[in-house]
């Protein structure tokens, strides 16, 4: 089986967009590949170093969501990045051979530095973000990395760093990882923009039934439908984008007809969506509660995952040191 690896930064609570975009895809991959999934807590530190305690809380919450959403520790290796210090050690070695210019050219580097103004990102660690990410991937010699399109430049850089190592020390030592792109539907937030924690428009996996109902009930709709008697266009309505993800074909047809003829109101249309979103989240909520009630379950899962990951990572690191003659 080919090896797949991916991680998510614990930089905030997980929302519906992350679930549809990343996690559901990972869950499907579990049966086809040998999977490694982890919480990238060190990566969250590159921007969140001012509040490490918060990152720790998000880390536990993210791990809980991994399991609650359906990642299966019997199938996949699930762990917390910083529990495997081998990532950090490989990162040091890779940082020696990575030209500064490659890092400065990464588009997300400049973009994020411009976007995030409340933190000083003129740091060594933030520039080195993709080097650490490369270490994460190649320490397991992962073949595929399921990521969103925004991560393509990072992955391209990982390939270049792997290639450079191979060129300098040993041919084909590190395989060049490939992105595993999956088309996923766009997930709008309650204000119609892309769902994101920084926009304050997200529905979180940790929200309860009342909050979910409230958030969807007040969600923006087609602006042309101000009154119940106004006709609408689902193509212009973010609520309908969510129906595309959660509702049945029949419901979507019914809503399209109802909306364009004003025979269904937005409140009833949203009720159908609320029902589906809650149906999707309910098993996750139940599993979360189970994990909260039994903290040792999560500890055991993290412990087992670390053990499995550490074995593979340790072997690669040892071989890498042999290759560069770094044995004392
Ligand atoms: N950069 C990824 C993100 O922002 C997180 C990440 C860290 C990652 N290391 C990785 C993803 C290795 C894939 C592979 O979500
Ligand atoms: Fe949107 Fe539904 Fe209202 Fe049409 S009826 S505008 S699809 S919320």
XYZ file of N, CA, C and O and ligand atoms in Angstrom, residues 219-225 230-241 243 255-256 258-260 264-270, ligand 2:
136
model
N -28.213 32.940 8.648
C -27.279 32.954 7.523
C -27.808 33.814 6.371
O -29.017 33.880 6.142
N -26.906 34.485 5.649
C -27.345 35.309 4.523
C -27.892 34.424 3.399
O -27.480 33.275 3.225
N -28.839 34.979 2.648
C -29.477 34.239 1.545
C -29.319 35.068 0.265
O -28.582 36.049 0.265
N -30.015 34.666 -0.788
C -30.016 35.484 -2.003
C -30.532 36.888 -1.639
O -31.684 37.020 -1.201
N -29.717 37.921 -1.821
C -30.118 39.269 -1.392
C -31.389 39.768 -2.098
O -32.054 40.677 -1.588
N -31.738 39.131 -3.233
C -32.953 39.551 -3.947
C -34.230 39.124 -3.202
O -35.311 39.635 -3.451
N -34.086 38.145 -2.284
C -35.282 37.649 -1.574
C -35.437 38.355 -0.236
O -35.186 37.790 0.828
N -40.851 37.521 -2.551
C -39.829 37.730 -3.588
C -39.314 36.381 -4.086
O -39.101 35.459 -3.295
N -39.120 36.304 -5.405
C -38.527 35.073 -5.945
C -37.007 35.111 -5.775
O -36.417 36.193 -5.802
N -36.416 33.948 -5.601
C -34.968 33.896 -5.393
C -34.270 33.042 -6.424
O -34.908 32.407 -7.261
N -32.953 33.032 -6.338
C -32.140 32.215 -7.236
C -31.122 31.436 -6.393
O -30.194 32.025 -5.850
N -31.314 30.117 -6.297
C -30.413 29.317 -5.462
C -28.937 29.495 -5.851
O -28.058 29.371 -4.997
N -28.684 29.777 -7.131
C -27.293 29.931 -7.582
C -26.627 31.135 -6.907
O -25.414 31.233 -6.883
N -27.449 32.036 -6.384
C -26.881 33.217 -5.726
C -26.973 33.135 -4.210
O -26.801 34.133 -3.514
N -27.281 31.941 -3.713
C -27.532 31.809 -2.279
C -26.543 30.838 -1.616
O -26.459 29.670 -1.991
N -25.792 31.313 -0.626
C -24.836 30.437 0.056
C -25.514 29.287 0.806
O -24.901 28.223 0.984
N -26.767 29.497 1.223
C -27.486 28.405 1.888
C -27.617 27.225 0.921
O -27.439 26.062 1.295
N -27.857 27.549 -0.335
C -28.004 26.471 -1.317
C -26.671 25.746 -1.546
O -26.653 24.538 -1.801
N -25.557 26.476 -1.456
C -24.248 25.810 -1.565
C -24.104 24.731 -0.488
O -23.496 23.687 -0.726
N -26.763 23.197 0.858
C -27.690 22.135 0.450
C -27.014 21.179 -0.530
O -27.236 19.973 -0.486
N -36.327 22.504 -3.588
C -35.921 23.840 -3.122
C -35.720 24.780 -4.313
O -36.135 25.944 -4.281
N -35.119 24.262 -5.371
C -34.882 25.102 -6.543
C -36.205 25.623 -7.105
O -36.357 26.813 -7.383
N -39.117 25.706 -5.488
C -39.762 26.519 -4.459
C -39.170 27.911 -4.337
O -39.902 28.896 -4.150
N -37.867 28.004 -4.447
C -37.186 29.294 -4.284
C -37.452 30.199 -5.491
O -37.795 31.372 -5.333
N -37.363 29.636 -6.695
C -37.525 30.457 -7.903
C -38.984 30.872 -8.133
O -39.243 31.792 -8.901
N -41.616 28.419 -1.516
C -41.029 28.018 -0.234
C -40.321 29.244 0.334
O -39.729 30.038 -0.407
N -40.403 29.428 1.622
C -39.723 30.550 2.266
C -38.326 30.146 2.712
O -38.022 28.957 2.847
N -37.482 31.135 2.954
C -36.102 30.851 3.377
C -36.077 30.108 4.708
O -35.214 29.264 4.938
N -37.043 30.397 5.563
C -37.035 29.739 6.874
C -37.229 28.234 6.720
O -36.501 27.434 7.300
N -38.188 27.839 5.858
C -38.420 26.413 5.655
C -37.264 25.752 4.915
O -36.908 24.604 5.179
N -36.714 26.517 3.981
C -35.557 26.003 3.237
C -34.404 25.728 4.202
O -33.743 24.692 4.137
N -34.183 26.670 5.116
C -33.095 26.507 6.079
C -33.361 25.376 7.064
O -32.424 24.721 7.522
Fe -31.608 30.605 -0.357
Fe -33.346 28.743 0.238
Fe -33.986 31.317 0.567
Fe -33.744 30.311 -1.871
S -35.256 29.725 -0.327
S -32.878 32.236 -1.134
S -32.099 28.824 -1.593
S -32.396 30.182 1.658
